[in-house]
mmCIF file of C-alpha atoms in Angstrom:
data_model
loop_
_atom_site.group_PDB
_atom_site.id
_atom_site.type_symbol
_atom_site.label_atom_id
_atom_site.label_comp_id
_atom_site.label_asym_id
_atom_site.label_seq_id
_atom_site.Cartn_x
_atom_site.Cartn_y
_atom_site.Cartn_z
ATOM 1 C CA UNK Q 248 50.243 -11.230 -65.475
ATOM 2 C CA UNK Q 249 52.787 -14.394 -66.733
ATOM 3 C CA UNK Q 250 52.066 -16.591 -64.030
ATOM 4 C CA UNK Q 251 53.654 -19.909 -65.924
ATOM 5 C CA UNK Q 252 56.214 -20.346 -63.275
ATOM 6 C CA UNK Q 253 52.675 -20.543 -60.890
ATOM 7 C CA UNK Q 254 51.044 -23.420 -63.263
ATOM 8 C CA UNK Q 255 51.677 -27.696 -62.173
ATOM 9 C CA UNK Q 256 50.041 -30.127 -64.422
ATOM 10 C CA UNK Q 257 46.688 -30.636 -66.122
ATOM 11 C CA UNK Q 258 44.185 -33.326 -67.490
ATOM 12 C CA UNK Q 259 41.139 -32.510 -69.587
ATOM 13 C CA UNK Q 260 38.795 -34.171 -72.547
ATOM 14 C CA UNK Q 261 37.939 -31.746 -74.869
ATOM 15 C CA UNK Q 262 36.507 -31.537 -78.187
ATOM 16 C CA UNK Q 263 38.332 -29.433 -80.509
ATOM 17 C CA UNK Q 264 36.924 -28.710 -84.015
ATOM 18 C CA UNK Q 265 38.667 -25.856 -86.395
ATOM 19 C CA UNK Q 266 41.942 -24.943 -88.129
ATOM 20 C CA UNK Q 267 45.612 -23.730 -87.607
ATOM 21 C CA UNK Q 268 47.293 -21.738 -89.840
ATOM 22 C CA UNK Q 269 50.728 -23.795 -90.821
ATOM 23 C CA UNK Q 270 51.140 -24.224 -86.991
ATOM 24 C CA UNK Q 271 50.943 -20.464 -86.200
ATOM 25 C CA UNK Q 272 47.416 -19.651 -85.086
ATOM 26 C CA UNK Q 273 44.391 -21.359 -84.599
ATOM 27 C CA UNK Q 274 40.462 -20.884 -85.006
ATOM 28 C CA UNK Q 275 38.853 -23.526 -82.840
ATOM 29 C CA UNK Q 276 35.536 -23.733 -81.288
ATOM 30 C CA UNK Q 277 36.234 -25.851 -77.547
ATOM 31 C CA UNK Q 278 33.928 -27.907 -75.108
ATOM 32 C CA UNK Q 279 35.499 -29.465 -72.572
ATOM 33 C CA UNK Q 280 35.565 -30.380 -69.150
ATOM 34 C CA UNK Q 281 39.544 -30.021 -66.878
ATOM 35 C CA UNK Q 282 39.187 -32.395 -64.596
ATOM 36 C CA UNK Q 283 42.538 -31.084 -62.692
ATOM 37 C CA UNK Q 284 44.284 -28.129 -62.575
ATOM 38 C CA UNK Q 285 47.599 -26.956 -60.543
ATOM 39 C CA UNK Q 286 48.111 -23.550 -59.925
ATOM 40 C CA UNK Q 287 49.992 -21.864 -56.623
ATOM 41 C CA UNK Q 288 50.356 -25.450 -55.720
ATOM 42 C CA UNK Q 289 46.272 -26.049 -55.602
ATOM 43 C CA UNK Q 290 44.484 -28.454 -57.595
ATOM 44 C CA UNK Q 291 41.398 -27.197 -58.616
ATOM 45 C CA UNK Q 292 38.751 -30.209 -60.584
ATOM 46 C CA UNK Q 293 35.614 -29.905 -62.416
ATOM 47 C CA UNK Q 294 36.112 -26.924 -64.408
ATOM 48 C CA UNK Q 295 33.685 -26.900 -67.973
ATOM 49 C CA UNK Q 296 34.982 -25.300 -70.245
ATOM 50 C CA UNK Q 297 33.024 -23.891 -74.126
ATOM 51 C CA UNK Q 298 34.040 -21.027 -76.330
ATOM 52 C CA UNK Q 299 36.292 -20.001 -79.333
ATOM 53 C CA UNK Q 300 40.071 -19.935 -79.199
ATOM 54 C CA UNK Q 301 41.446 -17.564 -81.885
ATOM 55 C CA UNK Q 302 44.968 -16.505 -81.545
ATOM 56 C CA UNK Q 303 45.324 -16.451 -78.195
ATOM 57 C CA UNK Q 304 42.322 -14.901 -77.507
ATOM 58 C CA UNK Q 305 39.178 -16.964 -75.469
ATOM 59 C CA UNK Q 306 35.688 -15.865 -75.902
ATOM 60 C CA UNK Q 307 33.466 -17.930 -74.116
ATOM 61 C CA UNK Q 308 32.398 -19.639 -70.916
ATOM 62 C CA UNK Q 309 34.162 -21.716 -67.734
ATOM 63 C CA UNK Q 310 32.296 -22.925 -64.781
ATOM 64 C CA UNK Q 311 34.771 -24.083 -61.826
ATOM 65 C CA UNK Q 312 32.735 -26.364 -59.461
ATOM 66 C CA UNK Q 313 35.638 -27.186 -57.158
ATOM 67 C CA UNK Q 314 35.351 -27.635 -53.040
ATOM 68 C CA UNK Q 315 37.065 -24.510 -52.426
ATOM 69 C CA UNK Q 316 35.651 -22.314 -55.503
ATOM 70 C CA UNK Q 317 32.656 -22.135 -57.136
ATOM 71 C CA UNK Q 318 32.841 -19.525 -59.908
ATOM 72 C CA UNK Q 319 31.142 -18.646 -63.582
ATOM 73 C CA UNK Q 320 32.948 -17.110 -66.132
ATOM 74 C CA UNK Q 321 31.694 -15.408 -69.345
ATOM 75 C CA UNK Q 322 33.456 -13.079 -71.169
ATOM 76 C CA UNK Q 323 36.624 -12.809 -73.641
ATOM 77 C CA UNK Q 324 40.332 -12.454 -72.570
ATOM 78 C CA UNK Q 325 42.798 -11.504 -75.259
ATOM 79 C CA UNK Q 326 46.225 -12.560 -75.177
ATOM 80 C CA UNK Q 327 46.900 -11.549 -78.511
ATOM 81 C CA UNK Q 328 49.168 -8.388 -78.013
ATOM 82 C CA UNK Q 329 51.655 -7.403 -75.718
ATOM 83 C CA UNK Q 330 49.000 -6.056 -73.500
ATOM 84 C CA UNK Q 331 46.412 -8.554 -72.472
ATOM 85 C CA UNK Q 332 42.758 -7.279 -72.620
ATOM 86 C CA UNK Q 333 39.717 -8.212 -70.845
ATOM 87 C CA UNK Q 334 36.060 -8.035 -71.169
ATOM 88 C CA UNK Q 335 34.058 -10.495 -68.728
ATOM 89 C CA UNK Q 336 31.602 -10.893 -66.245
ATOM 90 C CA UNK Q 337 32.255 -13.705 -63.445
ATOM 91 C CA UNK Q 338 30.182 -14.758 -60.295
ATOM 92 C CA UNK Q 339 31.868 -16.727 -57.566
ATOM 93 C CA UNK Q 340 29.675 -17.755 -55.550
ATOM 94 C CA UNK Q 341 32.043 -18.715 -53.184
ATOM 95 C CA UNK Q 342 36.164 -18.728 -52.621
ATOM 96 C CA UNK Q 343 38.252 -20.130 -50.313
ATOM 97 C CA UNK Q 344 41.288 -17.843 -50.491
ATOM 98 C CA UNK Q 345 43.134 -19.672 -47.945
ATOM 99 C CA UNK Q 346 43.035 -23.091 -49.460
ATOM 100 C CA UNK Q 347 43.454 -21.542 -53.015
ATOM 101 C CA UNK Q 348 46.975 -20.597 -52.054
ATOM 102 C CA UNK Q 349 45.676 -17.002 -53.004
ATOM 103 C CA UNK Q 350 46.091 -15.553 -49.301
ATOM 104 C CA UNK Q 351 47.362 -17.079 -46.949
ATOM 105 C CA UNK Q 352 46.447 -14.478 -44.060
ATOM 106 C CA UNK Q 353 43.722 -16.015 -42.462
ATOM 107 C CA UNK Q 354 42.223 -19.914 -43.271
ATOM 108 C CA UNK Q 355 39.051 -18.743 -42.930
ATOM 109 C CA UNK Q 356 39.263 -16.149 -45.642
ATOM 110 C CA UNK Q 357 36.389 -16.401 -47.831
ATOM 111 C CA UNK Q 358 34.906 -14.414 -50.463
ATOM 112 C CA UNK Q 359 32.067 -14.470 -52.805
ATOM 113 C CA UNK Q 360 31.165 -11.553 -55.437
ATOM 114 C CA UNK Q 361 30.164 -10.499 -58.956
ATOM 115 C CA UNK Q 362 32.842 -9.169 -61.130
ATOM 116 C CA UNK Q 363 32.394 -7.376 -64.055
ATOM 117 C CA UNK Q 364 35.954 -6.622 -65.978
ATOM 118 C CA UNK Q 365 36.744 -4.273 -68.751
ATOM 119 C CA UNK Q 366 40.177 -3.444 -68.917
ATOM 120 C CA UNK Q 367 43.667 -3.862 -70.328
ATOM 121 C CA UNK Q 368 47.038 -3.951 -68.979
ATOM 122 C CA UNK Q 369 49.810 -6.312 -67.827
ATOM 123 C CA UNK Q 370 49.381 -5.755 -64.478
ATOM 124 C CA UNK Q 371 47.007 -3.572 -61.618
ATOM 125 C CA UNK Q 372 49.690 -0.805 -62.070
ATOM 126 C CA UNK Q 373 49.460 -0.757 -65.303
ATOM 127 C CA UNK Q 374 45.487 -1.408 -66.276
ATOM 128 C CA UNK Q 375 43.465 1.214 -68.212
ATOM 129 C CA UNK Q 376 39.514 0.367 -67.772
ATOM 130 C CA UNK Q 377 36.960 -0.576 -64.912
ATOM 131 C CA UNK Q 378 36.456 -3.101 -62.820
ATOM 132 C CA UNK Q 379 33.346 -3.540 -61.093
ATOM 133 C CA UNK Q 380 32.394 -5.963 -57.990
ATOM 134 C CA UNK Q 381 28.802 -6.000 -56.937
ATOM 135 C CA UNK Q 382 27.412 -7.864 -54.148
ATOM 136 C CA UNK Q 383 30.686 -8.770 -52.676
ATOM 137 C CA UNK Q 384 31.372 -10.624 -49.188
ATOM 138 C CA UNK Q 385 34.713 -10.577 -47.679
ATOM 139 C CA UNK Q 386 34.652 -13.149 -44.497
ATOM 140 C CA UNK Q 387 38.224 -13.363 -42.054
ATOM 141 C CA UNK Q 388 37.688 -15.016 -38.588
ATOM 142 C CA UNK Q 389 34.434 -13.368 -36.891
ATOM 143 C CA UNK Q 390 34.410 -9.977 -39.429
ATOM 144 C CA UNK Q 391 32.495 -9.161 -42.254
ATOM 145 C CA UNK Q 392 32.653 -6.492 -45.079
ATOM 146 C CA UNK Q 393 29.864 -6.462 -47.074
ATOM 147 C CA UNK Q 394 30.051 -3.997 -50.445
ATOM 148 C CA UNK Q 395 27.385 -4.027 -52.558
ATOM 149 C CA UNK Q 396 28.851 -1.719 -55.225
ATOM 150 C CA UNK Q 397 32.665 -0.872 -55.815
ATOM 151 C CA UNK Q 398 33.566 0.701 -59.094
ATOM 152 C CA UNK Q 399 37.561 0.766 -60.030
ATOM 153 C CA UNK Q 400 38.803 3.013 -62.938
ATOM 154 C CA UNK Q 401 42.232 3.897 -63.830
ATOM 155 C CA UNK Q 402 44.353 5.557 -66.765
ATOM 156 C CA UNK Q 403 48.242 4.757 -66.827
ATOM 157 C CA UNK Q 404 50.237 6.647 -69.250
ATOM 158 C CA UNK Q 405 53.416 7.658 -69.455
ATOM 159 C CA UNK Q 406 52.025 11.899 -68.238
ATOM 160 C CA UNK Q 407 50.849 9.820 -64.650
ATOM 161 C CA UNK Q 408 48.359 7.775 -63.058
ATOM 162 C CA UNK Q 409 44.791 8.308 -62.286
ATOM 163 C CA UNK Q 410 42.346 6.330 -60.828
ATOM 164 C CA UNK Q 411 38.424 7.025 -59.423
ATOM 165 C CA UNK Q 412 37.046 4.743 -56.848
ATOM 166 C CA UNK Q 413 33.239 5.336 -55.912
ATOM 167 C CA UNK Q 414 31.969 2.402 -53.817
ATOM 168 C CA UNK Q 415 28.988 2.618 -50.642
ATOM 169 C CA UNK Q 416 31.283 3.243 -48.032
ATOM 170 C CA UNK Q 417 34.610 5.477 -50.053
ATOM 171 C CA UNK Q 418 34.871 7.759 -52.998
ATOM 172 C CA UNK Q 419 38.576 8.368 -53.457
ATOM 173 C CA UNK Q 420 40.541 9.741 -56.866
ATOM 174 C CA UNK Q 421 44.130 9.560 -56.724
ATOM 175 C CA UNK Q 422 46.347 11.993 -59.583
ATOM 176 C CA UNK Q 423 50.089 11.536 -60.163
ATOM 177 C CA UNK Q 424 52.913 8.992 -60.968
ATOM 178 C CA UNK Q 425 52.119 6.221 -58.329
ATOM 179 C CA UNK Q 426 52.366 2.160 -58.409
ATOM 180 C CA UNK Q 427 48.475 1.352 -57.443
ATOM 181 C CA UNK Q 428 50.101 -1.887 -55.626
ATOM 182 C CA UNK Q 429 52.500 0.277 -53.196
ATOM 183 C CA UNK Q 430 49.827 3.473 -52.814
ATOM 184 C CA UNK Q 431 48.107 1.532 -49.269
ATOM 185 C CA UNK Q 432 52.753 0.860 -48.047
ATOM 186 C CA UNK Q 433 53.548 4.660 -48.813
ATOM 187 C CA UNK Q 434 50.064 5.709 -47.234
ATOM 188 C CA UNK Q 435 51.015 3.828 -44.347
ATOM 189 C CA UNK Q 436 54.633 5.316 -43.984
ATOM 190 C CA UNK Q 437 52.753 8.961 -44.048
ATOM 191 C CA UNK Q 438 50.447 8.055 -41.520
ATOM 192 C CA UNK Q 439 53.214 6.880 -39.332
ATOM 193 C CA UNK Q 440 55.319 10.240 -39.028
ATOM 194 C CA UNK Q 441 51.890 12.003 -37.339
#
């Protein structure tokens, strides 16, 4: 999940009103408003920020009103420990993947959905929780895919993997020692030798 090497420059105004602890943590309540933001070499504006920012840890609200995303955020992410954690529902209304610099497949890669998170982990392969999308639209070129409820659960530990996927068109659970991100490349590889 580090994505530093990912992040440009920003420029907000923000209120801040709180306390740090001799320059080690901090207990601040935050309303703001970013007018620009570089990530993947994109420059999103207009994103409002309010919550509380206690030791690495958000709990609040951001609304990104930007040409190519329009999302709401409300929820907590925790940065705290080793292993981020997350608890938050978001709705994007709308997402140009494409001009995000998220996928770069297809520039007319669009996507709009509500996301409901409540997991931990560092990384897909490594997440224990759920992660919900409901009323989801996936647009590329002339296609659809249209899900109106897909349900993701998974449990890393160091016995194996397991993960339960119930949606309106799949139910799939997978058992074993896998990577999550290379399951579709090995799938593919099987598929190939018949």
């Amino acid at each position: 999940l580090d994505q530093s090497d990912k992040m440009g420059t920003i420029s907000f105004e923000a209120s801040v009103s709180g306390a740090t602890l001799e320059g080690k943590s901090i207990d601040a309540r935050l309303n703001g408003l970013i007018m620009q933001f570089q990530f993947k070499q994109y420059e999103y504006t207009n994103i409002n920020l309010s919550g509380n920012l206690k030791d690495r840890t958000f709990n609040g609200m951001v609304n990104i009103n930007d040409p190519n995303i329009d999302l709401e955020f409300l929820g907590e992410v925790n940065l705290s420990d080793s292993v981020p954690v997350f608890n938050f529902k978001a709705n994007i209304t709308d997402a140009n993947l494409y001009a995000l610099n998220i996928d770069k497949s297809d520039p007319d890669f669009r996507v709009s959905c509500y996301l409901i998170a409540n997991a931990k982990g560092n990384s897909i392969n490594t997440m224990n929780g759920s992660i919900t999308l409901l009323n989801s639209l996936f647009v590329k070129k002339d296609q659809q895919l249209q899900v109106y409820d897909l349900r993701l659960v998974t449990e890393n530990n160091t016995g194996g993997n397991r993960m339960k996927l119930r949606s309106d068109f799949l139910d799939a659970d997978l058992y074993g020692k896998y990577e999550l991100t290379r399951v579709g490349e090995s799938l593919k590889k099987y598929l190939i030798t018949y």
